Coordinates of C-alpha atoms in Angstrom, one line a residue:
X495 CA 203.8 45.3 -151.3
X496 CA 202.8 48.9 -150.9
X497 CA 201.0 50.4 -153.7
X498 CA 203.4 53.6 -154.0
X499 CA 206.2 51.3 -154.6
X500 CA 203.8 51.8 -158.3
X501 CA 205.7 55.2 -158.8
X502 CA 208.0 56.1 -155.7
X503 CA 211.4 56.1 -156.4
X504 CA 212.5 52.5 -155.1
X505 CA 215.0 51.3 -152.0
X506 CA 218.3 50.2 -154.1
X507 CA 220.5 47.7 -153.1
X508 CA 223.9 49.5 -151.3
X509 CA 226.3 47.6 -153.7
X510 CA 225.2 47.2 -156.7
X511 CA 222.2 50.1 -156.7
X512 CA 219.5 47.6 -158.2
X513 CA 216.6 48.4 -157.5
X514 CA 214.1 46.3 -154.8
X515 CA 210.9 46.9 -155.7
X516 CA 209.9 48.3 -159.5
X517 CA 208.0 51.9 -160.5
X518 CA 206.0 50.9 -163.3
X519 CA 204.3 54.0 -163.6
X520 CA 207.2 56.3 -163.2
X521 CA 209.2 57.2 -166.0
X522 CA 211.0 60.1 -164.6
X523 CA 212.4 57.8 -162.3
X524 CA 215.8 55.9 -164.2
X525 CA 214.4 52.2 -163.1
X526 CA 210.9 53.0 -164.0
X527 CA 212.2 54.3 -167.6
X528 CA 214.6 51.4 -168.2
X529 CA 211.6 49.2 -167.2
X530 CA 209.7 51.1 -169.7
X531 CA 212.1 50.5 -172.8
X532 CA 213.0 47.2 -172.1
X533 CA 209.3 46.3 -172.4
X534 CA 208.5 48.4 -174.8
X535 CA 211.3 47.8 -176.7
X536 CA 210.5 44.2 -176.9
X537 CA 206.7 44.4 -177.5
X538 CA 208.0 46.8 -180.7
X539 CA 210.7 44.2 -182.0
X540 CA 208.2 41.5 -181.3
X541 CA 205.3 43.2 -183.4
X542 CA 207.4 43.8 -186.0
X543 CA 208.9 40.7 -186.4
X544 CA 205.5 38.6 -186.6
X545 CA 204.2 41.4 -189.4
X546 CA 203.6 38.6 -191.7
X547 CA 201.6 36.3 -190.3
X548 CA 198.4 37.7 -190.1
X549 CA 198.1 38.7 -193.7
X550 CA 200.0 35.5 -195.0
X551 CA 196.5 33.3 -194.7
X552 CA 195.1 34.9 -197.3
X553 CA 196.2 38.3 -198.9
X554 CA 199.9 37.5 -199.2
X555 CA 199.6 34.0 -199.7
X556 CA 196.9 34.9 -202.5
X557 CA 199.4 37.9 -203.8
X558 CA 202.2 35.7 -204.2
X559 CA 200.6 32.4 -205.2
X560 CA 202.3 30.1 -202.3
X561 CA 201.0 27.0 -201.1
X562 CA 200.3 26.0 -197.4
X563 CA 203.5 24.3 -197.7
X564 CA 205.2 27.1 -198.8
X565 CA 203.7 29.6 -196.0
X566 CA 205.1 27.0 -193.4
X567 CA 208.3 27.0 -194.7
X568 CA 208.3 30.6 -194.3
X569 CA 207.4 30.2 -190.5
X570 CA 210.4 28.3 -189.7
X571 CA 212.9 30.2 -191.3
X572 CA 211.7 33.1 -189.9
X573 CA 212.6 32.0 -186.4
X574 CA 216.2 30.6 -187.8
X575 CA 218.1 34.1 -187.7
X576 CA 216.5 34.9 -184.0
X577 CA 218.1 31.5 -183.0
X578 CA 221.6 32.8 -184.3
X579 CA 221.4 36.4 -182.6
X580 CA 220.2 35.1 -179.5
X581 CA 223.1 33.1 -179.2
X582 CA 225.1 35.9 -180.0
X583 CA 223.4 38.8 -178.1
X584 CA 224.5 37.1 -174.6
X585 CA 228.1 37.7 -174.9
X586 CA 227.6 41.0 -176.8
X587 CA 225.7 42.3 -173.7
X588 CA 228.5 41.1 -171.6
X589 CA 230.8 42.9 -174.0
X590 CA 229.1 45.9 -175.1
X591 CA 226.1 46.6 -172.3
X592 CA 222.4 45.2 -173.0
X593 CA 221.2 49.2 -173.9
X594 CA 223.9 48.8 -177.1
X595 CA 222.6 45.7 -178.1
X596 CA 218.8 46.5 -177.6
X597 CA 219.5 49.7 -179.9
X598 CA 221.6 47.6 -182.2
X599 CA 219.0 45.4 -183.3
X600 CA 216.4 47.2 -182.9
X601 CA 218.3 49.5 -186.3
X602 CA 219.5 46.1 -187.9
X603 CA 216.1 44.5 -187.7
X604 CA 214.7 47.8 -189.3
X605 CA 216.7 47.1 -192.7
X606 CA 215.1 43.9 -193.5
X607 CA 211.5 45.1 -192.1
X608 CA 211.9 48.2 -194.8
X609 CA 213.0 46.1 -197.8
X610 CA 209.9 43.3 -197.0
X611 CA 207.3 45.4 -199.3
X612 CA 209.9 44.3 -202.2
X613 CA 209.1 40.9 -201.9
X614 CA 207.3 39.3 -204.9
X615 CA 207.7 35.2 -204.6
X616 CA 208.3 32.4 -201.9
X617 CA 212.2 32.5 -201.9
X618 CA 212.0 36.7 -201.6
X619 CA 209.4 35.9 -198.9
X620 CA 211.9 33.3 -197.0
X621 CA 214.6 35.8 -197.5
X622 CA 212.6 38.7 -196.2
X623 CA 211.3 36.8 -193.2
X624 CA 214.6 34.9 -191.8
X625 CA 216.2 38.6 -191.6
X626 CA 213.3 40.1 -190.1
X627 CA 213.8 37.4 -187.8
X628 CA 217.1 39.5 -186.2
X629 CA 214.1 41.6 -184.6
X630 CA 213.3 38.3 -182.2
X631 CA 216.6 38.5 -180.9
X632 CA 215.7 41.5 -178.8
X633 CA 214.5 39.6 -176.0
X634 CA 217.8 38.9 -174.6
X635 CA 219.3 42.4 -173.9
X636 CA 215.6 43.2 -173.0
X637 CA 216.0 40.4 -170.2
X638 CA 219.5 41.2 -169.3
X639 CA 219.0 45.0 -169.3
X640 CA 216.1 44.1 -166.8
X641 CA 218.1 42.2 -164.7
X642 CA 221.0 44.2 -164.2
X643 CA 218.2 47.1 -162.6
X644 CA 216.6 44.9 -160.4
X645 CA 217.5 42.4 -157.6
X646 CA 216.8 39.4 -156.6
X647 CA 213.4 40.0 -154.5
X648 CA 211.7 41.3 -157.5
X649 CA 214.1 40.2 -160.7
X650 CA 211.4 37.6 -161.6
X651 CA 208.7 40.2 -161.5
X652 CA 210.5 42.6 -163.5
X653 CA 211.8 39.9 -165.8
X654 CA 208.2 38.3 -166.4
X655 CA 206.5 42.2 -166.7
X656 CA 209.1 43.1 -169.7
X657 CA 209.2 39.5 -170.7
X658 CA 205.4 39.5 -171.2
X659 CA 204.3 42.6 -171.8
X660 CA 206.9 42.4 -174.9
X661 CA 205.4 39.4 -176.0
X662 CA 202.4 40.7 -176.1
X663 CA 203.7 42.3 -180.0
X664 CA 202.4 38.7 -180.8
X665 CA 198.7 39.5 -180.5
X666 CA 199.2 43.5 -181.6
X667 CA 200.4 42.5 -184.7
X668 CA 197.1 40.4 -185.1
X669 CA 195.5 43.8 -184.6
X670 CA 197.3 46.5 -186.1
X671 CA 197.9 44.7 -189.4
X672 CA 194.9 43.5 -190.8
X673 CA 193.3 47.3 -189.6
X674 CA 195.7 48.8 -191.1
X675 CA 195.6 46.9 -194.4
X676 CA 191.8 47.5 -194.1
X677 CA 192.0 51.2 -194.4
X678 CA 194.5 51.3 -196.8
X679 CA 192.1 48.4 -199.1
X680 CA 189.2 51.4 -197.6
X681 CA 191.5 54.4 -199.5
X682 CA 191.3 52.3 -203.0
X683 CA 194.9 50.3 -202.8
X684 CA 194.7 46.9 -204.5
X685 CA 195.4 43.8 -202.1
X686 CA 198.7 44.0 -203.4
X687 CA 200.4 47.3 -203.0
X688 CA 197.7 47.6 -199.4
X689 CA 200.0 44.7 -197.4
X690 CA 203.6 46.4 -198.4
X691 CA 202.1 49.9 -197.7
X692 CA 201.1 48.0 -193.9
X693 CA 205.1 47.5 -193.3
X694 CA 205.7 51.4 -193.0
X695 CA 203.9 51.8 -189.0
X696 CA 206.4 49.3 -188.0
X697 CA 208.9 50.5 -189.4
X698 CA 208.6 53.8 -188.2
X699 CA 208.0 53.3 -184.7
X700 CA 211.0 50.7 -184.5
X701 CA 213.3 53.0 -185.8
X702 CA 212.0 55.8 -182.7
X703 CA 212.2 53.6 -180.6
X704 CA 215.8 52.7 -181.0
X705 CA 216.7 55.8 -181.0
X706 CA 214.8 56.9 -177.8
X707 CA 216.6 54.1 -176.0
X708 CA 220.1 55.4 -176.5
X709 CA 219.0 58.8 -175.9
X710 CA 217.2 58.8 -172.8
X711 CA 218.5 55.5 -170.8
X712 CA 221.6 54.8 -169.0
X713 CA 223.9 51.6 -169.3
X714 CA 223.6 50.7 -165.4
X715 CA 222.2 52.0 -162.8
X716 CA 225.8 53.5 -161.9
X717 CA 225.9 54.7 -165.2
X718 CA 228.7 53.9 -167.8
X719 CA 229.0 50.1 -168.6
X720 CA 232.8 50.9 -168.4
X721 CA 232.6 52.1 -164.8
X722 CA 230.4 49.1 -163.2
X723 CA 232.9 47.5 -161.6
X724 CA 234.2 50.5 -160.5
X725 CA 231.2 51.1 -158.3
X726 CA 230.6 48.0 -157.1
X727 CA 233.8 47.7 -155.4
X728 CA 233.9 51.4 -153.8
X729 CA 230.3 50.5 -152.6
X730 CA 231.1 47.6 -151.4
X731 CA 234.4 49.6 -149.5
X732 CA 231.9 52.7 -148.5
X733 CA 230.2 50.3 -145.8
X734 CA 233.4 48.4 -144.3
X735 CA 233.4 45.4 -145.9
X736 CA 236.7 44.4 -147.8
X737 CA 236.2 41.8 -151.0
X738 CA 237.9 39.2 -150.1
X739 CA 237.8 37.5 -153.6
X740 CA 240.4 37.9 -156.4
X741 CA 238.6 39.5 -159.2
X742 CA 236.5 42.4 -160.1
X743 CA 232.9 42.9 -158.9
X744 CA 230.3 43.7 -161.4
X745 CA 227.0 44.6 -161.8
X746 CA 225.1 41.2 -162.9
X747 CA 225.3 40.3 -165.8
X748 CA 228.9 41.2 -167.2
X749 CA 232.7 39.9 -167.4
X750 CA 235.3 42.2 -167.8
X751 CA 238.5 40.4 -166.6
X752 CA 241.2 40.5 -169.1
X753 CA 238.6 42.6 -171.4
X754 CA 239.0 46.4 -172.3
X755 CA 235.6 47.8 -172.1
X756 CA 233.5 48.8 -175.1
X757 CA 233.7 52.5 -174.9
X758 CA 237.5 52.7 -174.3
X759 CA 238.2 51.3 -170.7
X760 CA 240.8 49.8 -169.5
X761 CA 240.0 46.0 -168.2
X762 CA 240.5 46.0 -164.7
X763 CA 243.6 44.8 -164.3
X764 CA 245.0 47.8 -165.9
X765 CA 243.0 50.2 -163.7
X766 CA 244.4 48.2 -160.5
X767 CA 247.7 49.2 -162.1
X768 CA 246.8 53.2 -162.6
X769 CA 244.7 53.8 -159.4
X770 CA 243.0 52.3 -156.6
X771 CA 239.5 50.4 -156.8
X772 CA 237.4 53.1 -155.6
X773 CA 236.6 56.5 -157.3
X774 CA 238.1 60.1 -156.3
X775 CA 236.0 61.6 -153.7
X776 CA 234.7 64.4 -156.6
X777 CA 233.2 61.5 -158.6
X778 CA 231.9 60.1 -155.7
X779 CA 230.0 63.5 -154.7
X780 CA 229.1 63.5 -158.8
X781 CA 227.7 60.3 -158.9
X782 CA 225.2 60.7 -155.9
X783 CA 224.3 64.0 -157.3
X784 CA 223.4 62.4 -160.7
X785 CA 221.6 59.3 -159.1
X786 CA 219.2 60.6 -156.4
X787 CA 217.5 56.9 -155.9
X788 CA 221.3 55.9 -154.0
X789 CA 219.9 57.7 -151.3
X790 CA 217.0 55.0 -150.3
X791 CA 219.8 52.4 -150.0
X792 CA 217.6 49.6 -148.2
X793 CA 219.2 47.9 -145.0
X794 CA 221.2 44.7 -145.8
X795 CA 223.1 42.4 -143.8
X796 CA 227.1 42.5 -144.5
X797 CA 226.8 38.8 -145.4
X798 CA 224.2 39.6 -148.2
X799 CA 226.7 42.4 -149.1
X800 CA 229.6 40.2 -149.2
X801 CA 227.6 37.5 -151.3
X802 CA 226.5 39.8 -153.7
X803 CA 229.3 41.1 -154.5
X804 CA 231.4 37.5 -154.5
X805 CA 228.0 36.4 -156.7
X806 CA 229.1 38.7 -159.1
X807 CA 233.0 38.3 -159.4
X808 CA 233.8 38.3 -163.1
X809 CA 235.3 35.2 -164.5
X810 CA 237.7 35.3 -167.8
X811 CA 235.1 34.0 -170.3
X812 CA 237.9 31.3 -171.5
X813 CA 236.3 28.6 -174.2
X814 CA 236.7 26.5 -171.4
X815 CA 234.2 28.5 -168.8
X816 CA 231.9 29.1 -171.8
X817 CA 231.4 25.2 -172.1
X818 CA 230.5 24.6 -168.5
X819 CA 228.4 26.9 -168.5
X820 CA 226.2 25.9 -171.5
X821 CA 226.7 21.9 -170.7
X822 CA 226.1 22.6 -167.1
X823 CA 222.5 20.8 -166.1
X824 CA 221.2 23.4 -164.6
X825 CA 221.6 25.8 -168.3
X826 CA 219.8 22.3 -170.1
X827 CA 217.4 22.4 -168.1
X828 CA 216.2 26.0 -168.9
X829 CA 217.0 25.4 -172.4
X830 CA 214.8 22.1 -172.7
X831 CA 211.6 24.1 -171.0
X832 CA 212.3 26.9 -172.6
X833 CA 212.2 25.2 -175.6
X834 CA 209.0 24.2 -174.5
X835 CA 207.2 27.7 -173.4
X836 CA 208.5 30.5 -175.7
X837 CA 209.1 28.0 -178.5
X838 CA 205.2 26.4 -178.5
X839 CA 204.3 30.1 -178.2
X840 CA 206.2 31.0 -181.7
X841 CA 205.4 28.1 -183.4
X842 CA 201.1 28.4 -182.3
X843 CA 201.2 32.3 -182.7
X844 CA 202.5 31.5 -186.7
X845 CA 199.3 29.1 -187.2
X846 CA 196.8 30.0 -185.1
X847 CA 195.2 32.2 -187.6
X848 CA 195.5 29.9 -189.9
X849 CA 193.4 27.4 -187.4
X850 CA 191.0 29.1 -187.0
X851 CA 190.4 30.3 -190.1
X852 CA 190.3 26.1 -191.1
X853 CA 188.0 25.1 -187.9
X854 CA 185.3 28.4 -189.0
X855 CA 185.4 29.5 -192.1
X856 CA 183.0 32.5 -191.1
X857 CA 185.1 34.2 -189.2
X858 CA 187.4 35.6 -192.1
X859 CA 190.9 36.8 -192.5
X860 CA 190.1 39.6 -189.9
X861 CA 188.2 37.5 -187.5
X862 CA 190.8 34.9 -187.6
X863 CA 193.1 37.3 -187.3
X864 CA 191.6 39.0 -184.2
X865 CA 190.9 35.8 -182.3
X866 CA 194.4 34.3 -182.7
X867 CA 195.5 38.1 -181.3
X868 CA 194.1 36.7 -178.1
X869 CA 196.7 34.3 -177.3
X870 CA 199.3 37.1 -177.7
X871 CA 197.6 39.7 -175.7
X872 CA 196.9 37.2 -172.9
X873 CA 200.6 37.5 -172.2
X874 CA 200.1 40.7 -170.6
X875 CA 198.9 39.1 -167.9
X876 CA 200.2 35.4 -168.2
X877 CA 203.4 36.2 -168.5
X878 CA 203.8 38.8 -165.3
X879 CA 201.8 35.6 -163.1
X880 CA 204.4 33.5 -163.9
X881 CA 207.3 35.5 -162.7
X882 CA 205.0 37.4 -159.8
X883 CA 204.4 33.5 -158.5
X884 CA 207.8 32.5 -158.7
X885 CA 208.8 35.3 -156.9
X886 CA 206.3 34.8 -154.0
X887 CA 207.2 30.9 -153.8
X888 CA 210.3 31.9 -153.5
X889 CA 209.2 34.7 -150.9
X890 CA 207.3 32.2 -148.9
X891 CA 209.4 29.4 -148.8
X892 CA 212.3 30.7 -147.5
X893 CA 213.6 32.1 -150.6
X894 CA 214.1 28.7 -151.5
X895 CA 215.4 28.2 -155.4
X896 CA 213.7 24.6 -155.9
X897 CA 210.0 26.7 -155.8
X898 CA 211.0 28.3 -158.3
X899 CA 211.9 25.1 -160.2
X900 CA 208.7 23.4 -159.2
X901 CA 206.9 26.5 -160.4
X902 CA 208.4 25.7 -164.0
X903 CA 207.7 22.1 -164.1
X904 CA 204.2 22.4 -163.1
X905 CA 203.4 25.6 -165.7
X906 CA 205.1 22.9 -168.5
X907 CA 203.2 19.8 -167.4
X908 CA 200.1 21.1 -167.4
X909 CA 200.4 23.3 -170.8
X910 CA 201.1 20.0 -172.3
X911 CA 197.9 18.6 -170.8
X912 CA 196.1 21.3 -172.5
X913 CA 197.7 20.8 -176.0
X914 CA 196.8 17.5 -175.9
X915 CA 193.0 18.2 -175.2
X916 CA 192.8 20.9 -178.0
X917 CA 194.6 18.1 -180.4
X918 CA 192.8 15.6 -179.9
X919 CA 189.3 17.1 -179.6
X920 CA 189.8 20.0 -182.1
X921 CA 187.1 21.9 -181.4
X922 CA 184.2 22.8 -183.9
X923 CA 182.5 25.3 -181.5
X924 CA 184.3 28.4 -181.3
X925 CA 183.5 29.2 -177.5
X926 CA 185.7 25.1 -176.9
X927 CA 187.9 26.3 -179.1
X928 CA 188.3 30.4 -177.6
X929 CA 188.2 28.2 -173.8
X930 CA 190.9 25.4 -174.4
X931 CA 193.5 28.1 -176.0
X932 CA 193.0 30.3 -172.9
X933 CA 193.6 27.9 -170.3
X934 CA 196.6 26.3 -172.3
X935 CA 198.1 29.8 -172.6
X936 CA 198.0 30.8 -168.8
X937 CA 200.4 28.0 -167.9
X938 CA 202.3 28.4 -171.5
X939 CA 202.8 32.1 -171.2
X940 CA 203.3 31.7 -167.2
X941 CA 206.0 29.2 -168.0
X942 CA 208.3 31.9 -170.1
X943 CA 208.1 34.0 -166.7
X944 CA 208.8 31.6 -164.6
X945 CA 212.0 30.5 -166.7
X946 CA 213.6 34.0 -166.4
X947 CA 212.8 34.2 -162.8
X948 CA 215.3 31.5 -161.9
X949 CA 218.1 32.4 -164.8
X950 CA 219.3 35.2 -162.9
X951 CA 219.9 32.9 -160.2
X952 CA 221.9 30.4 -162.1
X953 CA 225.2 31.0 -163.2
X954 CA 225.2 35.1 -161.8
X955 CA 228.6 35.2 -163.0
X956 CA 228.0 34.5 -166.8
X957 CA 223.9 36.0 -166.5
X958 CA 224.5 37.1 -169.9
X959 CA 225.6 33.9 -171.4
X960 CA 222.8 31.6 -169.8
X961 CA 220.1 34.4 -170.7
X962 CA 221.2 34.5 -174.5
X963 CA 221.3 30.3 -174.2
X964 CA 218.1 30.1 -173.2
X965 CA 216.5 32.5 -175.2
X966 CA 217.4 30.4 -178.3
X967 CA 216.4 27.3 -177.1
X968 CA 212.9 28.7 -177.3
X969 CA 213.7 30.1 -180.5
X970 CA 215.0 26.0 -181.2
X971 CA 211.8 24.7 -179.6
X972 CA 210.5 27.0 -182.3
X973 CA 211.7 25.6 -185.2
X974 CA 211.0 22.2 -183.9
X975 CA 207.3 22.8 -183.3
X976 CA 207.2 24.8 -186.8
X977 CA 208.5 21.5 -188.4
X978 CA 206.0 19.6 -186.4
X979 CA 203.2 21.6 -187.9
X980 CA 204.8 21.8 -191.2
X981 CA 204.9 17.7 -191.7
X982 CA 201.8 17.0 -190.5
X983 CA 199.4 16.6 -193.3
X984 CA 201.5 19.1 -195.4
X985 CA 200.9 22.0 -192.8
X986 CA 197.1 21.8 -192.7
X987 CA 196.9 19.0 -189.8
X988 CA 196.6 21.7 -186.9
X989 CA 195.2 19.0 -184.4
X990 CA 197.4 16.6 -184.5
X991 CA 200.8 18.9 -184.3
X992 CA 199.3 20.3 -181.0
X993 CA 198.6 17.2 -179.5
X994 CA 201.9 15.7 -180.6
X995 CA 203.5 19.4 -179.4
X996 CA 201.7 18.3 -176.1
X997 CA 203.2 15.2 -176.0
X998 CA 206.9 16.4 -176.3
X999 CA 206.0 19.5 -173.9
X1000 CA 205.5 16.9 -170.8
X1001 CA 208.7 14.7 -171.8
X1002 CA 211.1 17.6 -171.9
X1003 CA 209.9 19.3 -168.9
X1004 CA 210.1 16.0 -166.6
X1005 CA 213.3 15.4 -168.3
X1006 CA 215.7 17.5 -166.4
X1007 CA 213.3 18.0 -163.2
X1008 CA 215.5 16.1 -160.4
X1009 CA 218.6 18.5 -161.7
X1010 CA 219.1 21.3 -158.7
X1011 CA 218.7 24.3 -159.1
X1012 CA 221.9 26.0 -159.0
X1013 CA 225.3 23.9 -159.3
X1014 CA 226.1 22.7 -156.0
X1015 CA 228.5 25.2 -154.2
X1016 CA 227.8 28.2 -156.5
X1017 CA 228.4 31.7 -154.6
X1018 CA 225.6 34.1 -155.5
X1019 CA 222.5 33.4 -157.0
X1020 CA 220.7 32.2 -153.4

């Protein structure tokens, strides 16, 4: 690891021009910008989807006269539509490119997140929020827009980087909205018409950022989603190696057999039938002049070539391929943890406030507020260890894929330990209480980055697919946990769900553990 790789334009892979090592702090460069937007653009979606929880403990819950019962019932139906557009956005990135998707709900998610100051009871509040909850399906495209930049030696750390610095919206909300409700309470606004005016920064900046995305970022890092497989088979022909496999050869994640693309190209059997698989020499000459970064094409074997390539041969996504995919052992297994990680993260983020607020009363709505933040913000760093570890395990062992398995297990066994301990002591001293959340969110918030470090390995073929599977079993694990806290005690039993949570956390992750990690014979992926 050298530190320019921080900004210099990265070595690319020769066939399918991800890049091997990431430029965080170079947006000029097309992998540094797309890293830019795809955690950006998540941290923005994720702020503005959780912009009612840290008023709902007191100002909107006080506005609207709801009961604690009624507030949880709020937090689970919130994460109810992300579980349906995750589901969705897999395929639709396979169909329409990740950048598409991103923007699209990004500018769906804004509709909702305009129309929330309008709200005025419980069921306006449950409408409000389970639309708003589109905005959480943004992870997906974020994740596969990441992966189809970057390979394999650094996909976790790019993965875990977007992946947790977009999370981090979690604790910015816990920031942003009670400060900004504070100077508009400052200006002379009533409680009331303060929390609706608080919905317009969001709103704003969600909407620019959208935009921004389509504007200034490309689909690939060939370019057109139409052309990728285009590329990767005259790249793959540009250094003497012949695919020997029937099938177009895409840039992971995508499957265009049989399928026209989304901007009006033919699938590739028709453009087998007009031309051959490589592009005129002019387009050729274009395309290097328009990508500088093809020039530091790092040294591969022709093996690695070859498997790349065969890793990424596009199968026709029948009902019947879609099925093995999502009943295959090695997708449960990344569902059940995931369900696990990302979903205890939703479901603690929604009533952490709220806890503290119970355990010390002193602290306020804007104490609360800021304290709960923490266990957001921490995934700026928790996050990124989890996927930076996997990838060195994986580094260090021989790039073996069962350290990167391991890595997952552990992070979920030993956040349930943690759960449990906050659960059943419950802390009355805030420094036990600050101290117990910590610790339980470095393995939490590791465990999210870990996950996505091995997806890209597992099924390469259907990336999209097993991404958008995964990211709504967390959004399932959600819902789950938010039921668990709204049933105990009629929501106010904060203890007891986390220890239970904790519970559940260890059983799910030791559940699938002696699956391997990628179906045995898979090509790709290693």
């Amino acid at each position: 690891m050298k530190l320019s790789y921080l900004w210099a334009a990265p070595e690319v892979n020769p066939i399918n021009r991800k890049a091997r090592s990431v430029p965080f702090l170079n947006v000029f460069n097309v992998y540094g910008r797309v890293f830019f937007f795809s955690w950006w653009g998540f941290m923005v979606a994720f702020w503005a989807w959780y912009t009612f929880p840290p008023l709902l403990t007191h100002t909107i819950k006080t506005n609207l006269n709801l009961s604690s019962a009624e507030v949880a019932n709020s937090n689970i139906v919130s994460l109810c539509a992300t579980l349906l557009i995750r589901f969705v956005a897999g395929p639709a990135c396979d169909r329409f490119g990740p950048r598409y998707v991103f923007a699209g709900v990004l500018f769906l998610g804004s509709i909702p997140l305009g129309l929330a100051p309008l709200v005025h009871d419980a069921q306006g509040l449950y409408i409000s929020r389970f639309f708003i909850g589109i905005l959480g399906g943004a992870f997906v495209p974020c994740q596969v827009w990441s992966t189809g930049f970057f390979d394999k030696n650094v996909v976790g750390t790019a993965n875990a980087l977007t992946g947790g610095w977009g999370n981090a919206g979690g604790g910015i909300t816990y920031f942003i909205m009670p400060a900004v409700f504070d100077s508009f309470r400052a200006r002379g606004y009533t409680d009331g018409v303060a929390w609706r005016l608080t919905f317009i920064v969001p709103l704003i900046i969600t909407l620019a950022t959208g935009a921004a995305m389509l504007l200034l970022c490309p689909d690939t890092p060939t370019g057109k989603w139409s052309e990728r497989h285009l590329h990767a088979e005259q790249n793959l022909e540009s250094h003497g190696v012949n695919a020997t496999s029937g099938g177009g050869i895409v840039d992971v994640p995508g499957r265009i057999t049989d399928k026209a693309s989304s901007v009006g190209g033919d699938s590739l059997q028709e453009v087998e039938k007009k031309e051959p698989n490589t592009l005129p020499q002019q387009d050729q000459d274009r395309d290097r002049a328009d990508h500088p970064n093809w020039d530091h094409e790092a040294a591969i074997s022709k093996q690695d070539m070859v498997e790349a390539a065969k890793g990424e041969v596009v199968q026709k996504p029948t009902w019947g391929v879609i099925a093995r995919v999502l009943l295959s052992p090695q997708t449960l297994f990344h569902i059940a943890t995931y369900m696990c990680s990302f979903g205890g993260e939703l479901a603690i983020n929604a009533v952490l406030s709220s806890y503290y607020a119970k355990n010390f009363p002193g602290l306020g709505q804007t104490g609360a507020s800021n304290w709960a933040a923490m266990f957001g913000f921490l995934n700026v760093v928790t996050r990124p260890l989890g996927g930076v570890a996997a990838d060195a395990l994986y580094r260090a062992t021989g790039r073996s894929i069962w350290a990167k398995k391991a890595w997952i297990v552990a992070c979920g066994c030993l956040t349930g330990v943690f759960l449990i301990v906050i659960g059943r002591v419950d802390p009355h001293d805030l420094s036990t209480m600050i101290g117990l959340v910590a610790l339980m969110a470095i393995f939490l918030e590791a465990g999210n980055g870990a996950n996505f470090a091995l997806v890209p390995h597992v099924h390469p073929h259907a990336n999209g697919i097993v991404a958008g599977t995964t990211g709504a079993g967390g959004n399932l694990g959600g819902v789950l946990f938010a039921v668990v806290f709204r049933f105990m005690d009629a929501g106010t039993n904060y203890a007891k769900s986390f220890w239970v949570i904790g519970v559940m956390t260890i059983g799910l992750n030791l559940l699938f553990c002696w699956v391997a990690p990628i179906p045995k014979g898979q090509v790709g992926g290693h």
